[in-house]
Short mmCIF file of C-alpha atoms in Angstrom, two decimals:
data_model
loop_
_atom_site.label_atom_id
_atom_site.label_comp_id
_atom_site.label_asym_id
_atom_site.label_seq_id
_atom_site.Cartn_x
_atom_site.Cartn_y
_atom_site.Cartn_z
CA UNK A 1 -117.52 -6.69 -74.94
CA UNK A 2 -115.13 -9.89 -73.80
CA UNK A 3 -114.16 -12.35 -76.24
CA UNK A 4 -116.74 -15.33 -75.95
CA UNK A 5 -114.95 -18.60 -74.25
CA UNK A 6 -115.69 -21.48 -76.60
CA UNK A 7 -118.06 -24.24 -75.30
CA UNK A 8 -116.34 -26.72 -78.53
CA UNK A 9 -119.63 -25.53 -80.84
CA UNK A 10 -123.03 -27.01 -81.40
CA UNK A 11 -122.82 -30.36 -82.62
CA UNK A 12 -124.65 -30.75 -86.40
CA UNK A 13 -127.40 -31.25 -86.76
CA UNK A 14 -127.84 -29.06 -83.64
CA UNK A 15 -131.39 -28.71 -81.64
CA UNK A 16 -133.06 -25.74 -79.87
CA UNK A 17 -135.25 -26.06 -77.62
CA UNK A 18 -138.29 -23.33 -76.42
CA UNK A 19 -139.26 -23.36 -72.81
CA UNK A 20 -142.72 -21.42 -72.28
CA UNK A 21 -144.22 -21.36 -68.87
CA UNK A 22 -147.71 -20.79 -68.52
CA UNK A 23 -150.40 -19.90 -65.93
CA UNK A 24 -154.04 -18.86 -67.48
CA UNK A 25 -152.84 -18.09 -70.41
CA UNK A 26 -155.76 -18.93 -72.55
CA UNK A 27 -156.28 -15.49 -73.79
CA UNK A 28 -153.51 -15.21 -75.83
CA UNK A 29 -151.24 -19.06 -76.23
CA UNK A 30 -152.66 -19.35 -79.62
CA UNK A 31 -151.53 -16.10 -80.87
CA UNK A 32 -148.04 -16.84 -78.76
CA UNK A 33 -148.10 -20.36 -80.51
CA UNK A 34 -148.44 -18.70 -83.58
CA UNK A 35 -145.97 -15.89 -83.64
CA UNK A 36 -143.25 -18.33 -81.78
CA UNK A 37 -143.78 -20.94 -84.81
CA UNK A 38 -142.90 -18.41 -87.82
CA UNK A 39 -140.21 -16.97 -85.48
CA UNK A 40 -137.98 -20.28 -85.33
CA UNK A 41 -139.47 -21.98 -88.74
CA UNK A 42 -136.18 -21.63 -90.06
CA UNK A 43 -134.43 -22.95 -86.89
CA UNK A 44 -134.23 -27.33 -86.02
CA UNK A 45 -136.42 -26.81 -82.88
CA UNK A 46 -138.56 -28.15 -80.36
CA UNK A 47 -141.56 -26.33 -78.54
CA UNK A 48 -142.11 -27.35 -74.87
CA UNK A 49 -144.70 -26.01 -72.98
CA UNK A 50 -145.23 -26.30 -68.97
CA UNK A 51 -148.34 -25.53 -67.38
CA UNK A 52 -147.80 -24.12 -64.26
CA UNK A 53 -151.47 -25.51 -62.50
CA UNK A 54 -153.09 -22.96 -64.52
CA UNK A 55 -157.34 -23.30 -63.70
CA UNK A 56 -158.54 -22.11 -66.90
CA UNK A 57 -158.54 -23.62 -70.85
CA UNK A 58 -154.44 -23.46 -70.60
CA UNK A 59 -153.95 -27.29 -70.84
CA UNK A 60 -156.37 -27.74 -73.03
CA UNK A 61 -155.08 -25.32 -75.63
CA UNK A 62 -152.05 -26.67 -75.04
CA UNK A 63 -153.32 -30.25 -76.07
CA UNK A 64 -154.76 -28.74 -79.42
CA UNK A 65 -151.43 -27.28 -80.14
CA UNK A 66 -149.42 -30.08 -79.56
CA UNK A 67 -151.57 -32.22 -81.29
CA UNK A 68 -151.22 -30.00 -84.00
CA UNK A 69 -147.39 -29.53 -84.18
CA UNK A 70 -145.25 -32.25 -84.16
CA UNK A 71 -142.05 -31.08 -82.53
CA UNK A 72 -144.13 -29.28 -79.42
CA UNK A 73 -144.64 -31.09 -75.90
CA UNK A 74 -145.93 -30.06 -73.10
CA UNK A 75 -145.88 -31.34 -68.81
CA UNK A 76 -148.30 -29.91 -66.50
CA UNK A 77 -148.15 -29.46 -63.15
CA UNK A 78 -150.40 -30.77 -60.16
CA UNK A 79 -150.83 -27.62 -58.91
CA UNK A 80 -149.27 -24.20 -59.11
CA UNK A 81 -145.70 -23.95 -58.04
CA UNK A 82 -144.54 -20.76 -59.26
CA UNK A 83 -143.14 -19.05 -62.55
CA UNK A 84 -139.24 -20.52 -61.04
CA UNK A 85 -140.66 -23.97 -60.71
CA UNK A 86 -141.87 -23.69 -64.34
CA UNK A 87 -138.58 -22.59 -65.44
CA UNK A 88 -136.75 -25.02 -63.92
CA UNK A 89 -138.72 -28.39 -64.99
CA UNK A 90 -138.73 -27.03 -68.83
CA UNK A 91 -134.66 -26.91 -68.02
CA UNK A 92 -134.87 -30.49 -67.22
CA UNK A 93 -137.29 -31.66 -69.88
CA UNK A 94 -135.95 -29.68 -72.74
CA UNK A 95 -133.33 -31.74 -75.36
CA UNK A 96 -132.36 -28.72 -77.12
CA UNK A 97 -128.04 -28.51 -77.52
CA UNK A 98 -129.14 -25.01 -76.32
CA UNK A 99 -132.71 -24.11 -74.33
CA UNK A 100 -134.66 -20.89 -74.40
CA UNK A 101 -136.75 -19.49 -72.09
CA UNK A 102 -139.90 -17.27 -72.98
CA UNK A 103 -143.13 -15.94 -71.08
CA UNK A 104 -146.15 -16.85 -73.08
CA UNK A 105 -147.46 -13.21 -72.76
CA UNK A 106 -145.80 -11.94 -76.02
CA UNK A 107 -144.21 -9.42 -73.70
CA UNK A 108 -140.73 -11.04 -74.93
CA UNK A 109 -140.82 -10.91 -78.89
CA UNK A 110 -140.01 -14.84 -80.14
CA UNK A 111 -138.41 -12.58 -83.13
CA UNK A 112 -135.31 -12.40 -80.90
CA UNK A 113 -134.90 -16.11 -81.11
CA UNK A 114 -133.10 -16.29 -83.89
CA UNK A 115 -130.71 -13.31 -83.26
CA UNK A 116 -129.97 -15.39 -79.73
CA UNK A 117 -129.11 -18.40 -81.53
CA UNK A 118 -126.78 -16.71 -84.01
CA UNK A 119 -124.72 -15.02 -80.92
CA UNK A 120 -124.65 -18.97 -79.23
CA UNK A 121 -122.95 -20.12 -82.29
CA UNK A 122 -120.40 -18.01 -82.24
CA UNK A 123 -119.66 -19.25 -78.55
CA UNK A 124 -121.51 -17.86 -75.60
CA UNK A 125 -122.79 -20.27 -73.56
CA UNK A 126 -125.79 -17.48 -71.94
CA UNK A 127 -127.66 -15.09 -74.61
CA UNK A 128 -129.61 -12.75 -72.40
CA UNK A 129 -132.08 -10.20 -73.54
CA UNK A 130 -131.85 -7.35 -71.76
CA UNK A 131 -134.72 -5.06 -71.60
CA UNK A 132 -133.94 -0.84 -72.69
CA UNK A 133 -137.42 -0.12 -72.49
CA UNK A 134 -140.43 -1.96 -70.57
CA UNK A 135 -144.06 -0.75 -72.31
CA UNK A 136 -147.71 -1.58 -70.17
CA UNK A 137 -145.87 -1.52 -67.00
CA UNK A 138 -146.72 0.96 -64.18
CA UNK A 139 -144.07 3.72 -63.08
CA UNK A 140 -143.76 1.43 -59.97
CA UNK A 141 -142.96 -1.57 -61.04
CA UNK A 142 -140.33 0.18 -63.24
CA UNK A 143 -138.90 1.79 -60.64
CA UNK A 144 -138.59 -0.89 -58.20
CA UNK A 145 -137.21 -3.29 -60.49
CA UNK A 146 -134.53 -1.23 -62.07
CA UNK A 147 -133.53 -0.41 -57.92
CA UNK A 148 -133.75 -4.34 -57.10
CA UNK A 149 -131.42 -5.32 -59.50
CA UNK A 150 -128.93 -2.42 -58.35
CA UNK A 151 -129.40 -3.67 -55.12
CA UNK A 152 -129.17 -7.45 -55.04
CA UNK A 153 -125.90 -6.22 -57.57
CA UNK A 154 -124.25 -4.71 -54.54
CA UNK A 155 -125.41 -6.80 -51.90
CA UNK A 156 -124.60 -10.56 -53.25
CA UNK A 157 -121.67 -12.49 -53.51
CA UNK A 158 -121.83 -13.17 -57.75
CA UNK A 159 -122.57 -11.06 -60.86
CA UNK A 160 -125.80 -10.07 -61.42
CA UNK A 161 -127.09 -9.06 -64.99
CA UNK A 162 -129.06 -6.07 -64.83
CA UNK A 163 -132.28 -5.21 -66.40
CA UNK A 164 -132.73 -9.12 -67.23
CA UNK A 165 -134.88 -11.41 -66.63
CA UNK A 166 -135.99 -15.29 -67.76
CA UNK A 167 -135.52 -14.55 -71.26
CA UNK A 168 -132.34 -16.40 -72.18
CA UNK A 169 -130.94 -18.84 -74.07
CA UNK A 170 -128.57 -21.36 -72.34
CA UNK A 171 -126.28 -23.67 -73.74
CA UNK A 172 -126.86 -27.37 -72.94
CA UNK A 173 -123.94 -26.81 -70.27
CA UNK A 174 -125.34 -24.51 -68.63
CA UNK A 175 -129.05 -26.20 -68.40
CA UNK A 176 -127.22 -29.27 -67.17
CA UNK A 177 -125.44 -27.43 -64.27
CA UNK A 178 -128.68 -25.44 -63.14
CA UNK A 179 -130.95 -28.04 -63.31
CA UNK A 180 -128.89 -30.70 -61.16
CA UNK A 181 -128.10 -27.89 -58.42
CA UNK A 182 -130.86 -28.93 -55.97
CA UNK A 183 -132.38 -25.95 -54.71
CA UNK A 184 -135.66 -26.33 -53.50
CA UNK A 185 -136.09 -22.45 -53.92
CA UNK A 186 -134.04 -21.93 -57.47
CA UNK A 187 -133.70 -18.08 -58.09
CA UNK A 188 -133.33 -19.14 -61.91
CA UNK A 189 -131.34 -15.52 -63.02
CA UNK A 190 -129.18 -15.31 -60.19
CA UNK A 191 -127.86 -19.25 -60.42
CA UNK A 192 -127.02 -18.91 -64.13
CA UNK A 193 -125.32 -15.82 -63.56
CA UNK A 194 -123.37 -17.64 -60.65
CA UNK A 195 -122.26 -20.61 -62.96
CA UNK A 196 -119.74 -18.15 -64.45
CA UNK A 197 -120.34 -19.03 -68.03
CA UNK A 198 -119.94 -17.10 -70.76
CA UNK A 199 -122.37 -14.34 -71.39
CA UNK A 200 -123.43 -12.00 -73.49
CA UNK A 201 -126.65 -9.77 -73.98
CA UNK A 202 -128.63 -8.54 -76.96
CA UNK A 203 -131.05 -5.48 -75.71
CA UNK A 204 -134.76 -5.07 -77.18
CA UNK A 205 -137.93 -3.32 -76.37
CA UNK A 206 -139.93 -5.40 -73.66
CA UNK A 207 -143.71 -4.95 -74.99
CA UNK A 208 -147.49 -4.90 -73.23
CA UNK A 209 -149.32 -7.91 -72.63
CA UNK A 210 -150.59 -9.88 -75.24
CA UNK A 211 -153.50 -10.55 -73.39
CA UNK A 212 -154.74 -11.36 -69.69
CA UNK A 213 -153.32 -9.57 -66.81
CA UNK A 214 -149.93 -10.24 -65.53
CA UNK A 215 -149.85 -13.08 -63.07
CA UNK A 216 -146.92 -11.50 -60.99
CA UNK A 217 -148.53 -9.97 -58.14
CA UNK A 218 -147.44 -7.48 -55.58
CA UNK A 219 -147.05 -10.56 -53.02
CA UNK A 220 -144.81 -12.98 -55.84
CA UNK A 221 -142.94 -10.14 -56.42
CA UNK A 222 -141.52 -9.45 -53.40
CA UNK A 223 -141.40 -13.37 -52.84
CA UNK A 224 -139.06 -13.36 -55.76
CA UNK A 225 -137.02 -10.62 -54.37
CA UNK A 226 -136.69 -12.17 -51.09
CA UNK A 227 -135.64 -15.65 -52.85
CA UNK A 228 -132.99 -13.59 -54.77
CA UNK A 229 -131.35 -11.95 -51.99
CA UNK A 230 -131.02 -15.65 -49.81
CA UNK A 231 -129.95 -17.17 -52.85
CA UNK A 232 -127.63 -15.14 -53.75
CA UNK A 233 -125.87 -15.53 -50.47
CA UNK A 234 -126.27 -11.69 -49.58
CA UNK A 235 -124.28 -11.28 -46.35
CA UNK A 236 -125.26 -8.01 -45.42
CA UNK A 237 -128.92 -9.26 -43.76
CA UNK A 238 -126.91 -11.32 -41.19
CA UNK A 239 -124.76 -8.62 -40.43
CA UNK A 240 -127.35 -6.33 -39.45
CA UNK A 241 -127.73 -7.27 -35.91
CA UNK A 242 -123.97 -6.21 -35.25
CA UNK A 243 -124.73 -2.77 -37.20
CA UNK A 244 -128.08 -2.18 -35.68
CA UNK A 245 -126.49 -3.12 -32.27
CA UNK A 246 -123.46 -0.79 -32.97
CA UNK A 247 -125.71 1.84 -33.95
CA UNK A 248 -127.81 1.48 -30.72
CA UNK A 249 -124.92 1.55 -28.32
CA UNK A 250 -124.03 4.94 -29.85
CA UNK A 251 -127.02 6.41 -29.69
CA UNK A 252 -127.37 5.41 -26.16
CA UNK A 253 -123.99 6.82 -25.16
CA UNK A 254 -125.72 10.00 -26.95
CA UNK A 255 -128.39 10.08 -24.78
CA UNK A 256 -126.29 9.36 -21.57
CA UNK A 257 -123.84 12.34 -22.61
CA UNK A 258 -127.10 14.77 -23.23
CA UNK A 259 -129.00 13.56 -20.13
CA UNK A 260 -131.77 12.72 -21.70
CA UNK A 261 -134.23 9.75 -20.62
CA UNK A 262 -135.51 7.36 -23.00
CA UNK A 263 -139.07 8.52 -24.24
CA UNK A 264 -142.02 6.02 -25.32
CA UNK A 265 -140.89 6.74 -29.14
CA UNK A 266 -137.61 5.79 -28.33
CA UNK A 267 -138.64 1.94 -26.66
CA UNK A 268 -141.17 1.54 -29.95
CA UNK A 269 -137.99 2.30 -32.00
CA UNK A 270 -135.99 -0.47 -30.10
CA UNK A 271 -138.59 -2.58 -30.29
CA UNK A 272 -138.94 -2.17 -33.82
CA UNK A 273 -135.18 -2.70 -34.93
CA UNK A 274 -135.51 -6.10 -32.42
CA UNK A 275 -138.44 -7.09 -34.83
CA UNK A 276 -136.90 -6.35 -37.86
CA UNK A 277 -133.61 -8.59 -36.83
CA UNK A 278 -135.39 -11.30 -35.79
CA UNK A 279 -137.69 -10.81 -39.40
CA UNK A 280 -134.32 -11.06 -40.96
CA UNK A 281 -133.21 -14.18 -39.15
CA UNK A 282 -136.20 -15.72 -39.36
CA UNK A 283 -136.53 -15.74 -43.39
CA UNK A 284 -132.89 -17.50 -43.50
CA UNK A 285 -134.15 -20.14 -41.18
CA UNK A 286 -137.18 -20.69 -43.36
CA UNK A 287 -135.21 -21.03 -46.24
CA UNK A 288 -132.95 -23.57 -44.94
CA UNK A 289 -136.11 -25.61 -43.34
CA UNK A 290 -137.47 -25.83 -46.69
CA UNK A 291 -134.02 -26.69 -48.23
CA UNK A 292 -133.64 -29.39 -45.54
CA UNK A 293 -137.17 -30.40 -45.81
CA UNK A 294 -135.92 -32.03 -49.28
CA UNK A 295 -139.26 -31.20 -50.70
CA UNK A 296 -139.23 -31.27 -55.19
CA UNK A 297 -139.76 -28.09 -56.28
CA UNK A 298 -142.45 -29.43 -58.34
CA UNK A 299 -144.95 -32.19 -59.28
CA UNK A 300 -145.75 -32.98 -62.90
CA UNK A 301 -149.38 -34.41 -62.93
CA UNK A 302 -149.24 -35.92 -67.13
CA UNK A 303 -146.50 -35.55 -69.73
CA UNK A 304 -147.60 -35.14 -73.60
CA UNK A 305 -144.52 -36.67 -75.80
CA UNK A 306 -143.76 -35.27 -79.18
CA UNK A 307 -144.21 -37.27 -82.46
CA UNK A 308 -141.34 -36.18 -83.52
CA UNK A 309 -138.79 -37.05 -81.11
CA UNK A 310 -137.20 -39.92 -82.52
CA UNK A 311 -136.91 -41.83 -78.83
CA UNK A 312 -140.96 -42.20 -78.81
CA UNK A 313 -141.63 -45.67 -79.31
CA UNK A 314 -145.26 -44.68 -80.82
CA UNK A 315 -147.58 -41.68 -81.39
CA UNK A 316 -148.25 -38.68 -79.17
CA UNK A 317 -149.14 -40.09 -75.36
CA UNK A 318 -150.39 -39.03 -72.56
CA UNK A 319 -148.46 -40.37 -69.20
CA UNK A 320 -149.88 -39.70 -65.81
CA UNK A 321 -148.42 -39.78 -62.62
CA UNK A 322 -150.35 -40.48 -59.54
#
């Protein structure tokens, strides 16, 4: 393991801060509330909760719980906006010298909080947990997560921590640099791991559910794969016009050589690779309409305040944005 760079320490007294999207969640927040609490009782903290347009009792378990605990807060959204989104405006609202992220599924222990914090003070600016074993998931998803992060590895331009996800802890650096970057379309893992900063990795059991069913679908799945591959600047999608195109002159000097005339398979084929280029194209062009477009990535309906932020002029509030 490389020597950790220092980022010139934590400043005492030091803050941490707990980012926990959630989207219908009401099944099992408490319980995550709960657990997360005794987990970092020992640590100066803050709790921040962001509710990602969820359309069940979410926000209004997450009013009871911040009414109950003075050092948690909570934004919610206007609407859903995606598990990225979430991410990305708990970045921005969290204080914390050093921010961690954490599904409210209790699929990420809040046990490993702690542990996180200790490798931070001795000077990494990213703590990453990286998961050895992934319980209550099917043999697919498995399988085509451990090959996505091989492949978006080998096909981007920057490092790419493997077997990781959102579970980190980031160094107020590092949440500073992410969350002015100005993405409409943040890929979250793959922008920290571009920053360059110092990381290293503590590895852990992922567990089942807590409760509900997972709210990454077959469609957001591959929505977050296709976000990772354009944002990590993969190069190899452009370039497969001039491979395809290669690859069809060849195989029409083949035919010419063996005398052979082009059969109907043969035109679906072309038409198919033409297709799949243009598919190609066309995704990059959508991403840079909605980059252009200059769109937030994110609307934040009412804010709840802490009590015990020391910057609130009075109690708990409520502030709601048209």
């Amino acid at each position: 393991m490389a020597t950790p760079v220092p980022h010139e320490g934590p400043p005492r007294p030091y803050l941490v801060s707990i980012v926990l999207p959630c989207f219908n969640e009401e099944e099992v927040l408490e319980r995550t509330h709960q657990r997360l609490s005794r987990a970092v009782r020992d640590l100066p903290h803050e709790i921040v909760y962001v509710d990602d347009g969820s359309t069940d009792r979410t926000w209004q378990l997450i009013e009871k719980l911040t009414g109950e605990t003075p050092t948690a807060r909570a934004v919610r959204f206007s609407r859903n906006f995606g598990h990225q989104a979430a991410c990305l405006a708990g970045l921005r609202e969290a204080d914390g010298d050093a921010v961690v992220l954490i599904d409210a599924d209790l699929q990420d222990p809040p046990e490993l909080i702690p542990r996180m914090v200790e490798q931070w003070l001795k000077g990494w600016s990213v703590v990453s947990a990286r998961r050895s074993h992934r319980q209550g998931e099917t043999v697919f998803k498995k399988a085509t997560a451990y090959t996505y992060y091989r492949l978006l590895a080998s096909l981007t331009q920057q490092p790419v921590a493997l077997d990781t996800g959102d579970f980190r802890l980031l160094d107020r650096k590092v949440v500073d640099f992410v969350g002015n970057l100005g993405e409409s379309e943040l890929f979250l893992r793959g922008a920290i791991s571009w920053t360059g900063f110092p990381e290293t990795s503590i590895r852990y059991e992922r567990d089942a559910r807590g409760g509900g069913e997972t709210k990454y679908t077959l469609r957001k799945m591959l929505a977050l794969s296709r976000s990772g591959l354009l944002a990590g600047g993969a190069a190899l999608p452009l370039r497969l016009p001039t491979y395809l195109g290669v690859a069809s002159l060849a195989a029409a000097v083949g035919v010419g050589v063996a005398r052979q005339d082009p059969s109907r398979s043969a035109q679906l084929g072309a038409f198919g690779v033409q297709s799949l280029v243009c598919g190609v194209l066309g995704e990059y062009l959508i991403s840079v309409f909605r980059q252009v477009q200059g769109r937030p990535p994110y609307l934040v309906l009412e804010r709840i305040r802490s009590t015990a932020r020391p910057t609130d002029p009075a109690p708990k509030l409520v502030e709601e944005y048209a």
